[in-house]
Amino acid sequence: METFDVVVVGGGPGGSSTSTFLADGGLRVALFERERFPRFHVGESLMPATMLLLEELGARAAIEERGFQLKYGASFIDEENNATQTFYFLPGQPWPNYTYQVPRAEFDTVLLEHAKKRGVTVFQPATVEGTEFDAGGVTLTVSGEHGRFSVRAKMLVDATGRDALLATRYGRRTRIPNLGKVALFAHYKGAARRSGLEEGNIRVYVFREGWFWWIPLAGDVTSVGAVCHARTVKQWTGEPEGLLDAMIARSRGVSENLAGAVRITPVHRVANFSYHNSPVVGDRFVAVGDAIAFVDPIFSGGVYIALRTGQLAAVAILGAFRAGDFSARRFAAYERRVGAGLAPLFKFIHKYYEPSFFDLFMHPRNYFGVYEAVLNVLSGGNWVTMPWRVRVALRILYGIGRINTWTRRRAGLPVESRLEW
């Protein structure tokens, strides 16, 4: 039985981040990934604050030399009211005013290879079949290319994403009300491209039945995804390809920009993708990234949350090794910090689906620094720094939203969420 200080289960951005930071801290780390990379994955649009983490991870140069599509902003198109609003990331922030649109198959492979270079022992493909915790550590039973074997460690990190290894076996998943949607998505070749700074902007097309993401990737490839009601999918009796085509036909902007384009991947489907898992920490384990929670992808937070929680988990684990204390109580501060980072993004997304708030979002005014506060959330800045003026500006924005709700209700206009549960 081989022994390590820490075992990390999952080789996505959360697992690569945690294991790299731990290896840099002098620990002996093993990472287990059940799939062979590269593999297709959703979540291709990055937040600008991701660039800071890639720098701290030591992987920024490796990412920037890949020639990924630059992203300077995000455009939101309301097809019900013919309103369009483009936000460009602000210069002069602690993070750059740009980021990338990345094919996750390639992006995740770069990060995992970087972890190997930093000294992480990677088992791939390798499926963790059993986890047994005791007072001295954790024993993993693993099935790999050469059969079954066991590994022993003092700590375990759950970076298994939506599969949520530990929550599935020892805890539970709680869906987030009003965010329980289904996504259908694929890649297309030959879709319409914009020029200049706009070329790499993520576009969000909002229409009555849901919304679309439009992510331009390098090499004339575009990722297109429909996010719709779960009931819309349940009522569909055909194949996923037909449903995605039907949703595309309902969006003027998407259908026009896809005219003449060719789908080059199968249609993928992800359901019920907004949830909280528990437990997040325990005696000798912590969870990171999507194994903690998954939030609606409207603001592209997935990769950044995975990388950032991986970094925070590594800091907490290194502290546990110094103290010789691996109890759940030792990791309570990590859980609180993760919750504090997720809370502003979760609230912003809930508000986004309310017509009264969406109207303000599509017609921004920089009163009391509100515009800068919105860009702070869209950039992932709330995980880095959230000055008091930004906090106050967000409270003002939410207050105006409540007043707008009251005004709309008095006028007989819709006030309920566009995408109810």
XYZ file of C-alpha atoms in Angstrom:
421
model
C 0.000 0.000 0.000
C 1.525 3.288 -1.140
C 1.304 6.188 1.288
C 0.855 9.914 0.587
C 0.223 12.988 2.679
C -2.889 13.970 0.699
C -5.021 12.232 -1.926
C -7.049 14.359 -4.352
C -9.948 12.733 -6.205
C -10.716 14.494 -9.497
C -8.403 16.015 -12.082
C -10.371 19.084 -13.187
C -9.359 22.671 -12.312
C -10.268 22.198 -8.634
C -8.167 19.058 -8.285
C -5.243 20.462 -10.270
C -5.287 23.671 -8.236
C -5.420 21.970 -4.835
C -2.774 19.380 -5.643
C -0.355 21.887 -7.192
C -0.532 24.272 -4.245
C -0.106 21.353 -1.820
C 2.901 19.989 -3.726
C 4.406 23.477 -3.778
C 3.937 23.455 0.002
C 6.117 20.376 0.322
C 3.510 17.638 0.696
C 3.452 14.317 -1.125
C 0.240 14.351 -3.176
C -1.556 11.742 -5.292
C -4.354 12.689 -7.694
C -6.874 10.201 -9.105
C -8.823 10.993 -12.278
C -11.206 8.406 -13.705
C -11.208 9.768 -17.294
C -8.338 9.977 -19.713
C -7.625 13.561 -20.753
C -8.349 15.401 -22.958
C -12.103 15.070 -22.485
C -15.035 17.325 -23.371
C -16.390 19.511 -20.590
C -18.727 22.460 -20.215
C -17.736 25.772 -18.580
C -15.560 27.393 -21.233
C -15.818 31.090 -20.393
C -13.448 32.400 -17.719
C -13.681 35.345 -15.319
C -10.839 37.931 -15.364
C -9.890 37.142 -11.763
C -8.957 33.669 -13.017
C -5.794 35.214 -14.449
C -4.558 36.073 -10.951
C -4.987 32.470 -9.828
C -3.259 31.086 -12.904
C -0.336 33.395 -12.105
C -0.180 32.215 -8.478
C -0.488 28.629 -9.669
C 2.474 29.149 -11.976
C 0.415 28.119 -15.002
C -0.442 31.473 -16.592
C 2.334 31.367 -19.183
C 1.377 27.834 -20.218
C -2.239 28.954 -20.711
C -1.432 32.192 -22.533
C 0.817 30.480 -25.065
C -2.012 28.171 -26.202
C -3.634 30.838 -28.372
C -7.048 30.737 -26.721
C -9.672 33.321 -27.715
C -9.310 36.572 -25.768
C -12.362 37.815 -23.886
C -12.738 41.477 -22.898
C -16.390 41.578 -21.924
C -19.889 40.156 -21.986
C -22.954 41.104 -24.011
C -26.529 40.523 -22.871
C -29.343 40.573 -25.419
C -32.971 40.682 -24.264
C -34.943 39.365 -27.221
C -38.272 40.140 -25.587
C -37.610 43.863 -25.268
C -34.912 44.288 -27.959
C -32.441 45.642 -25.396
C -28.685 45.021 -25.593
C -26.052 45.798 -22.981
C -22.319 45.112 -23.208
C -20.057 45.199 -20.151
C -16.299 45.547 -20.644
C -14.032 44.560 -17.778
C -12.537 47.603 -16.097
C -8.803 48.403 -16.233
C -6.939 49.376 -13.096
C -8.289 46.498 -10.999
C -6.166 43.928 -9.095
C -6.961 41.544 -11.985
C -6.466 42.135 -15.742
C -9.246 43.563 -17.909
C -9.237 40.430 -20.064
C -9.464 36.675 -19.797
C -9.971 33.724 -22.190
C -12.620 31.528 -23.764
C -11.157 28.030 -23.487
C -11.988 24.551 -24.791
C -12.011 22.742 -21.473
C -10.537 19.570 -22.940
C -7.323 21.473 -23.671
C -7.433 23.877 -20.701
C -7.910 21.133 -18.099
C -5.151 19.037 -19.677
C -2.686 21.926 -19.417
C -3.475 22.365 -15.709
C -3.176 18.650 -14.960
C 0.152 18.410 -16.798
C 1.316 21.431 -14.810
C 0.433 19.619 -11.574
C 2.556 16.661 -12.675
C 5.495 18.980 -13.332
C 5.149 20.364 -9.803
C 5.523 16.865 -8.325
C 1.961 15.565 -8.061
C 1.647 11.801 -8.674
C -1.252 11.401 -11.107
C -3.150 8.128 -11.557
C -5.208 8.258 -14.755
C -7.551 6.650 -15.602
C -8.247 5.512 -12.055
C -11.612 5.188 -10.314
C -11.906 5.501 -6.540
C -14.246 2.688 -5.492
C -13.979 2.929 -1.735
C -13.039 5.415 0.993
C -12.504 4.343 4.589
C -11.744 6.975 7.228
C -10.268 6.188 10.621
C -8.500 8.045 13.406
C -5.162 7.969 11.566
C -6.204 8.837 8.011
C -8.064 7.528 4.988
C -7.641 4.406 2.845
C -8.720 4.474 -0.796
C -9.552 1.444 -2.887
C -8.784 2.282 -6.501
C -9.426 0.524 -9.797
C -6.922 1.396 -12.536
C -5.485 0.098 -15.782
C -3.519 -2.602 -13.975
C -6.177 -3.750 -11.534
C -7.257 -2.784 -8.025
C -4.939 -1.314 -5.417
C -5.058 0.642 -2.155
C -3.583 3.977 -1.144
C -3.218 5.489 2.298
C -3.132 9.219 3.212
C -3.727 11.582 6.101
C -6.152 13.809 4.154
C -8.591 13.539 1.247
C -9.734 16.312 -1.097
C -12.994 15.774 -2.986
C -12.616 17.455 -6.380
C -15.034 15.160 -8.197
C -17.291 17.967 -9.417
C -20.984 17.264 -9.862
C -20.430 13.613 -8.904
C -19.572 14.823 -5.392
C -17.922 11.659 -4.087
C -18.233 12.414 -0.371
C -21.638 14.122 -0.411
C -23.029 11.195 -2.386
C -21.663 8.628 0.064
C -21.931 10.453 3.369
C -24.119 13.521 2.899
C -26.759 15.028 0.651
C -27.418 17.410 -2.240
C -29.851 20.324 -1.928
C -31.212 21.932 -5.060
C -31.310 25.717 -5.179
C -34.884 27.025 -5.707
C -35.474 28.901 -8.990
C -32.143 27.750 -10.421
C -32.998 24.143 -11.267
C -32.575 24.231 -15.036
C -31.427 21.965 -17.849
C -28.671 22.868 -20.330
C -28.272 21.486 -23.857
C -25.072 22.453 -25.654
C -22.728 21.682 -28.538
C -19.884 23.142 -30.620
C -20.379 24.621 -34.077
C -18.014 25.485 -36.907
C -18.587 28.437 -39.226
C -20.859 30.554 -37.013
C -20.889 34.331 -37.503
C -17.968 36.123 -35.839
C -17.667 39.705 -34.681
C -14.505 41.757 -35.051
C -12.220 43.735 -32.755
C -12.721 43.636 -28.991
C -16.197 42.173 -29.481
C -14.965 39.000 -31.166
C -14.358 37.135 -27.930
C -17.250 38.510 -25.876
C -19.514 35.907 -24.384
C -23.081 36.625 -25.466
C -26.194 35.805 -23.471
C -29.442 35.750 -25.445
C -32.494 35.939 -23.169
C -35.838 34.835 -24.569
C -39.171 33.697 -23.165
C -38.308 29.996 -22.745
C -34.854 30.532 -21.212
C -31.490 31.823 -22.364
C -28.557 30.904 -24.610
C -24.840 31.211 -24.096
C -22.721 32.031 -27.140
C -19.000 31.498 -26.527
C -16.568 32.174 -29.402
C -13.568 29.842 -29.228
C -10.367 29.962 -31.257
C -10.239 28.146 -34.588
C -13.667 29.309 -35.816
C -15.454 27.191 -33.200
C -18.407 28.456 -31.158
C -19.924 26.887 -28.060
C -23.703 27.307 -28.021
C -25.886 26.225 -25.124
C -29.579 26.540 -24.297
C -30.593 26.817 -20.637
C -34.287 26.094 -20.224
C -37.016 24.962 -17.836
C -36.788 21.364 -16.677
C -40.431 21.001 -17.709
C -39.541 21.973 -21.285
C -37.189 19.001 -21.458
C -39.674 16.640 -19.781
C -42.322 17.532 -22.345
C -39.966 16.827 -25.268
C -40.407 13.318 -26.658
C -37.616 13.343 -29.246
C -33.822 13.288 -29.136
C -31.705 16.044 -27.454
C -30.470 17.184 -30.885
C -34.009 17.985 -31.935
C -34.739 19.891 -28.743
C -31.607 22.018 -29.092
C -32.543 22.790 -32.704
C -36.058 23.720 -31.575
C -34.681 26.056 -28.894
C -32.319 27.653 -31.423
C -35.280 28.314 -33.693
C -36.965 30.258 -30.871
C -34.018 32.682 -30.535
C -33.669 35.215 -33.343
C -30.070 36.106 -32.560
C -28.799 32.566 -32.170
C -30.562 31.202 -35.234
C -29.358 34.099 -37.411
C -25.742 33.777 -36.269
C -25.774 29.994 -36.735
C -27.068 30.217 -40.302
C -24.711 28.076 -42.406
C -22.803 26.747 -39.367
C -22.176 23.020 -38.852
C -22.452 21.209 -35.515
C -19.177 19.355 -34.892
C -19.896 17.662 -31.531
C -22.753 15.604 -30.101
C -25.396 17.510 -28.136
C -24.612 17.286 -24.428
C -27.156 17.583 -21.626
C -26.751 18.652 -17.992
C -29.747 18.702 -15.643
C -30.441 20.167 -12.202
C -27.146 21.972 -12.212
C -27.644 24.397 -9.325
C -27.201 22.869 -5.875
C -25.407 22.898 -2.529
C -23.718 19.763 -1.220
C -23.003 18.829 2.369
C -20.800 18.155 4.148
C -18.164 20.520 2.741
C -15.580 19.590 5.383
C -15.125 16.778 7.873
C -12.496 14.934 9.843
C -9.621 14.501 7.358
C -11.455 15.748 4.259
C -12.505 18.882 2.423
C -14.422 19.447 -0.828
C -13.565 21.963 -3.552
C -15.235 23.399 -6.658
C -18.404 21.779 -7.980
C -18.232 19.151 -5.241
C -19.297 21.990 -2.895
C -21.887 23.699 -5.064
C -22.742 24.501 -8.633
C -24.266 27.836 -9.498
C -26.170 28.769 -12.647
C -23.513 29.451 -15.332
C -24.938 32.813 -16.428
C -21.856 34.687 -15.122
C -19.175 32.078 -15.921
C -18.004 31.455 -12.374
C -17.368 27.693 -12.472
C -13.644 27.475 -13.290
C -12.719 30.399 -11.080
C -14.612 28.969 -8.098
C -12.858 25.615 -8.606
C -9.382 27.175 -8.787
C -9.991 29.533 -5.867
C -11.486 26.942 -3.516
C -8.585 24.661 -4.439
C -6.155 27.348 -3.356
C -8.034 28.048 -0.116
C -8.277 24.325 0.646
C -4.524 23.924 0.152
C -3.847 26.762 2.605
C -6.133 25.136 5.181
C -4.600 21.669 4.695
C -1.028 22.963 4.962
C -2.044 24.630 8.217
C -3.539 21.353 9.453
C -0.258 19.525 8.789
C 1.693 22.166 10.690
C -0.710 21.885 13.637
C -1.079 18.112 13.425
C -4.859 18.601 13.595
C -7.094 17.190 10.828
C -10.461 17.569 12.547
C -13.515 19.113 10.891
C -13.251 22.003 13.343
C -9.849 22.825 11.893
C -11.451 23.370 8.453
C -14.449 25.403 9.635
C -12.745 28.676 8.661
C -12.224 27.329 5.128
C -15.928 26.477 4.858
C -16.921 29.959 6.068
C -14.602 31.636 3.577
C -15.997 29.569 0.714
C -19.533 30.473 1.757
C -18.633 34.159 1.895
C -17.183 33.971 -1.608
C -20.173 32.169 -3.110
C -22.879 34.266 -1.435
C -22.594 37.486 -3.551
C -22.566 35.515 -6.808
C -25.533 33.360 -5.769
C -27.530 36.436 -4.774
C -26.665 38.286 -7.971
C -27.833 35.328 -10.050
C -31.110 35.027 -8.144
C -31.731 38.737 -8.684
C -30.783 38.525 -12.354
C -33.840 36.367 -13.085
C -36.239 38.894 -11.512
C -37.683 41.216 -14.211
C -37.322 44.288 -11.993
C -33.615 43.664 -11.420
C -32.970 42.519 -14.991
C -34.386 45.836 -16.220
C -31.835 47.705 -14.084
C -29.073 45.363 -15.224
C -29.840 46.067 -18.884
C -29.929 49.846 -18.326
C -27.051 50.479 -15.892
C -26.326 53.867 -14.378
C -23.151 54.502 -12.410
C -24.869 56.188 -9.502
C -23.017 55.594 -6.222
C -20.525 53.296 -7.993
C -23.180 50.723 -8.965
C -21.613 50.037 -12.377
C -18.229 49.263 -10.823
C -19.908 47.008 -8.267
C -21.615 45.010 -11.037
C -18.273 44.618 -12.832
C -16.699 43.448 -9.565
C -19.155 40.540 -9.437
C -18.878 39.766 -13.182
C -15.069 39.669 -12.893
C -14.961 37.387 -9.845
C -13.510 40.217 -7.792
C -15.602 39.479 -4.718
C -13.230 36.536 -4.038
C -10.222 38.876 -4.177
C -11.307 42.208 -2.727
C -14.687 43.755 -2.049
C -14.184 47.304 -0.705
C -16.886 48.865 1.426
C -17.966 51.142 -1.430
C -18.651 48.087 -3.598
C -20.682 46.457 -0.830
C -22.666 49.664 -0.314
C -23.226 50.058 -4.062
C -24.613 46.517 -4.316
C -26.988 47.182 -1.418
C -28.170 50.339 -3.173
C -28.676 48.360 -6.382
C -30.721 45.682 -4.597
C -32.734 48.430 -2.864
C -33.540 50.080 -6.190
C -34.540 46.651 -7.469
C -37.068 46.267 -4.639
C -38.525 49.675 -5.437
C -38.708 48.707 -9.106
C -40.539 45.503 -8.145
C -43.132 47.526 -6.239
C -43.536 49.927 -9.176
C -43.945 47.102 -11.683
C -46.487 45.328 -9.498
C -48.533 48.542 -9.205
C -48.409 48.888 -12.995
C -49.531 45.285 -13.531
C -46.195 44.225 -15.041
C -44.575 40.814 -14.392
C -42.467 40.593 -11.237
C -41.974 36.831 -10.887
C -38.703 35.147 -11.865
C -38.364 34.474 -15.600
C -37.240 30.920 -14.900
C -39.279 29.592 -12.017
C -38.522 26.224 -10.503
